[in-house]
Amino acid sequence: MKTALFLLLATASFAADAPLLKDDFLLPDFEGRRASRGEWKFAEGSATCTQDDALYEKNKDHGPILFYDLAYTDAVIHFAVKPDAANKMVVFTANGAEGHVFRLVFGQAGMGVRAFPPEENDHKSISLGNEAAVKLKTDGWTMVSVELRGTKATVKVGEFTKTYEHASIARAKTNLSVGFSYGTVSVTELVVNK
């Protein structure tokens, strides 16, 4: 009886710790993932795409993107990204039913941190910070972690860690995405935990 109870508790504990989402990028089809605006290749545990300039223009200056349909409010999102030298921007976004909620924008000027208050007209964003020293490695992997808890977002990029706060971050989310503009970008190790 004790053994059965132990196994039941251990199984429940393991299930509680299971990720909300884990993409190992081994297959082109993964439930909940939408790879769009380019020809994404899935090999050796990563997703890679090179921007097609005609598609970029057709999509109103929006580059390739990986969307993940996932309902969450608080979560920790981890992924690694590798842009090449031609890349100009990598963007992580947490989205709600009414649009964007929270965004990181990585570019040549560093990392911008944005919130999207729902009361803003035309879905305008506000800056929570501009971190000039935070840049992605060119042709190398950079680990990114975004922890969304209530009104706070704790961002870790390599050795950098900082917490930002805004009321709009606490809103329910319906998906998340990693996208980019120009060049070639690879994404790996995407995991979402509660």
Short mmCIF file of C-alpha atoms in Angstrom, two decimals:
data_model
loop_
_atom_site.label_atom_id
_atom_site.label_comp_id
_atom_site.label_asym_id
_atom_site.label_seq_id
_atom_site.Cartn_x
_atom_site.Cartn_y
_atom_site.Cartn_z
CA MET A 1 0.00 0.00 0.00
CA LYS A 2 2.82 2.43 0.88
CA THR A 3 4.57 1.68 -2.41
CA ALA A 4 1.40 2.38 -4.41
CA LEU A 5 0.84 5.65 -2.54
CA PHE A 6 4.47 6.67 -3.10
CA LEU A 7 4.18 5.94 -6.84
CA LEU A 8 0.92 7.90 -7.05
CA LEU A 9 2.47 10.92 -5.30
CA ALA A 10 5.65 10.70 -7.38
CA THR A 11 3.62 10.56 -10.61
CA ALA A 12 1.51 13.54 -9.54
CA SER A 13 4.63 15.49 -8.60
CA PHE A 14 6.28 14.71 -11.93
CA ALA A 15 3.15 15.75 -13.85
CA ALA A 16 3.03 19.03 -11.92
CA ASP A 17 6.64 19.73 -12.94
CA ALA A 18 6.15 18.78 -16.60
CA PRO A 19 6.65 21.69 -19.00
CA LEU A 20 3.60 23.42 -20.47
CA LEU A 21 5.37 23.19 -23.81
CA LYS A 22 8.68 21.74 -25.02
CA ASP A 23 9.74 21.88 -28.65
CA ASP A 24 12.76 19.73 -29.46
CA PHE A 25 12.67 20.86 -33.14
CA LEU A 26 13.20 17.32 -34.41
CA LEU A 27 10.08 17.31 -36.60
CA PRO A 28 8.64 19.95 -38.93
CA ASP A 29 5.17 19.33 -37.48
CA PHE A 30 4.69 20.01 -33.78
CA GLU A 31 1.27 20.48 -32.21
CA GLY A 32 0.78 24.11 -31.25
CA ARG A 33 3.67 25.45 -33.39
CA ARG A 34 3.06 27.58 -36.48
CA ALA A 35 6.21 28.24 -38.51
CA SER A 36 5.45 30.93 -41.07
CA ARG A 37 6.66 33.75 -43.32
CA GLY A 38 9.53 31.66 -44.65
CA GLU A 39 10.87 28.19 -45.29
CA TRP A 40 11.78 26.84 -41.85
CA LYS A 41 14.09 23.82 -41.70
CA PHE A 42 14.09 21.48 -38.70
CA ALA A 43 17.27 19.48 -38.14
CA GLU A 44 19.60 18.47 -35.31
CA GLY A 45 17.31 19.92 -32.66
CA SER A 46 16.91 23.44 -34.06
CA ALA A 47 14.71 25.44 -36.41
CA THR A 48 16.46 27.60 -39.01
CA CYS A 49 15.12 30.07 -41.55
CA THR A 50 16.56 32.64 -43.95
CA GLN A 51 14.42 35.68 -44.68
CA ASP A 52 12.91 35.80 -48.15
CA ASP A 53 12.79 39.49 -49.10
CA ALA A 54 9.70 39.07 -51.32
CA LEU A 55 7.80 37.39 -48.44
CA TYR A 56 9.02 40.10 -46.06
CA GLU A 57 7.52 42.78 -48.30
CA LYS A 58 4.33 40.76 -48.87
CA ASN A 59 3.89 40.43 -45.08
CA LYS A 60 4.14 44.21 -44.55
CA ASP A 61 7.78 44.17 -43.41
CA HIS A 62 7.36 41.22 -41.04
CA GLY A 63 9.95 38.45 -41.21
CA PRO A 64 9.90 34.72 -40.46
CA ILE A 65 8.26 33.69 -37.19
CA LEU A 66 7.58 30.71 -34.93
CA PHE A 67 4.21 31.01 -33.15
CA TYR A 68 3.20 28.76 -30.26
CA ASP A 69 -0.48 28.57 -29.35
CA LEU A 70 -0.55 28.21 -25.57
CA ALA A 71 -2.89 29.61 -22.92
CA TYR A 72 -0.99 30.90 -19.87
CA THR A 73 -0.78 33.86 -17.54
CA ASP A 74 2.38 33.22 -15.50
CA ALA A 75 5.17 31.18 -17.09
CA VAL A 76 8.90 30.92 -17.66
CA ILE A 77 9.90 30.77 -21.33
CA HIS A 78 13.41 29.57 -22.22
CA PHE A 79 14.96 29.41 -25.67
CA ALA A 80 18.31 29.84 -27.40
CA VAL A 81 18.76 31.87 -30.55
CA LYS A 82 21.58 32.17 -33.09
CA PRO A 83 21.44 35.04 -35.64
CA ASP A 84 23.95 35.44 -38.44
CA ALA A 85 25.81 38.69 -39.25
CA ALA A 86 23.10 39.82 -41.73
CA ASN A 87 20.35 39.72 -39.08
CA LYS A 88 18.98 43.09 -37.96
CA MET A 89 16.37 42.12 -35.38
CA VAL A 90 15.14 39.17 -33.29
CA VAL A 91 11.82 39.61 -31.47
CA PHE A 92 10.20 37.62 -28.65
CA THR A 93 6.53 38.42 -27.99
CA ALA A 94 3.92 37.23 -25.49
CA ASN A 95 0.46 37.82 -26.96
CA GLY A 96 -3.04 37.96 -25.49
CA ALA A 97 -6.46 37.63 -27.11
CA GLU A 98 -6.51 41.37 -27.87
CA GLY A 99 -2.93 41.56 -29.18
CA HIS A 100 0.64 41.96 -27.92
CA VAL A 101 1.29 41.96 -24.16
CA PHE A 102 5.09 41.95 -23.69
CA ARG A 103 8.01 42.10 -26.11
CA LEU A 104 11.80 41.91 -26.29
CA VAL A 105 13.47 43.39 -29.36
CA PHE A 106 17.12 42.49 -29.99
CA GLY A 107 19.00 44.60 -32.50
CA GLN A 108 22.26 46.40 -33.17
CA ALA A 109 21.36 49.02 -30.53
CA GLY A 110 20.89 46.35 -27.83
CA MET A 111 17.67 45.03 -26.29
CA GLY A 112 14.42 46.96 -26.04
CA VAL A 113 11.77 45.89 -23.52
CA ARG A 114 8.17 46.83 -24.36
CA ALA A 115 4.72 46.52 -22.76
CA PHE A 116 1.43 46.96 -24.59
CA PRO A 117 -1.22 48.53 -22.32
CA PRO A 118 -4.67 47.45 -23.56
CA GLU A 119 -6.07 50.95 -23.14
CA GLU A 120 -3.61 52.43 -25.68
CA ASN A 121 -5.16 53.40 -29.03
CA ASP A 122 -3.77 51.63 -32.11
CA HIS A 123 -2.14 49.05 -29.83
CA LYS A 124 0.85 51.29 -29.10
CA SER A 125 3.64 50.01 -26.90
CA ILE A 126 5.55 51.72 -24.12
CA SER A 127 9.21 51.27 -23.26
CA LEU A 128 10.12 49.50 -20.03
CA GLY A 129 13.83 49.69 -20.77
CA ASN A 130 16.57 49.94 -23.37
CA GLU A 131 19.61 47.83 -22.58
CA ALA A 132 22.38 48.89 -24.97
CA ALA A 133 24.85 46.32 -23.61
CA VAL A 134 22.53 43.33 -24.17
CA LYS A 135 23.19 41.89 -27.61
CA LEU A 136 22.83 38.47 -29.15
CA LYS A 137 25.97 36.63 -30.24
CA THR A 138 26.49 36.63 -33.99
CA ASP A 139 26.80 33.06 -35.31
CA GLY A 140 26.66 31.73 -31.73
CA TRP A 141 23.91 30.64 -29.34
CA THR A 142 22.52 33.03 -26.73
CA MET A 143 20.22 31.70 -24.01
CA VAL A 144 17.14 33.84 -23.31
CA SER A 145 14.75 33.39 -20.39
CA VAL A 146 11.59 35.40 -19.75
CA GLU A 147 9.74 34.84 -16.49
CA LEU A 148 6.28 36.43 -16.43
CA ARG A 149 4.78 36.55 -12.91
CA GLY A 150 1.91 38.90 -12.22
CA THR A 151 2.96 42.43 -13.15
CA LYS A 152 6.67 41.53 -13.38
CA ALA A 153 8.88 40.22 -16.17
CA THR A 154 12.34 38.94 -15.27
CA VAL A 155 14.56 38.77 -18.34
CA LYS A 156 17.82 36.81 -18.50
CA VAL A 157 20.03 37.06 -21.57
CA GLY A 158 23.39 35.37 -21.14
CA GLU A 159 24.79 36.85 -17.91
CA PHE A 160 22.33 39.79 -17.88
CA THR A 161 19.31 39.67 -15.51
CA LYS A 162 16.78 42.40 -14.81
CA THR A 163 13.16 42.62 -13.66
CA TYR A 164 10.70 45.02 -15.29
CA GLU A 165 7.23 45.86 -14.03
CA HIS A 166 4.00 47.01 -15.64
CA ALA A 167 0.34 46.22 -14.89
CA SER A 168 -0.35 45.01 -18.43
CA ILE A 169 2.12 42.08 -18.04
CA ALA A 170 -0.39 40.35 -15.72
CA ARG A 171 -2.92 39.84 -18.53
CA ALA A 172 -3.76 36.34 -19.79
CA LYS A 173 -1.71 35.20 -22.78
CA THR A 174 -2.82 33.04 -25.70
CA ASN A 175 0.46 32.49 -27.53
CA LEU A 176 4.13 33.41 -27.79
CA SER A 177 6.43 33.92 -30.71
CA VAL A 178 10.04 34.26 -31.80
CA GLY A 179 10.54 36.11 -35.07
CA PHE A 180 13.21 38.04 -36.91
CA SER A 181 14.07 40.40 -39.74
CA TYR A 182 16.88 39.85 -42.24
CA GLY A 183 19.54 37.20 -42.53
CA THR A 184 19.36 33.70 -41.09
CA VAL A 185 18.29 32.78 -37.56
CA SER A 186 18.20 29.47 -35.69
CA VAL A 187 16.13 28.73 -32.58
CA THR A 188 16.54 25.79 -30.19
CA GLU A 189 15.67 24.58 -26.68
CA LEU A 190 12.27 26.28 -26.47
CA VAL A 191 10.60 25.27 -23.20
CA VAL A 192 7.72 26.85 -21.29
CA ASN A 193 7.31 26.03 -17.59
CA LYS A 194 4.63 27.14 -15.15
#
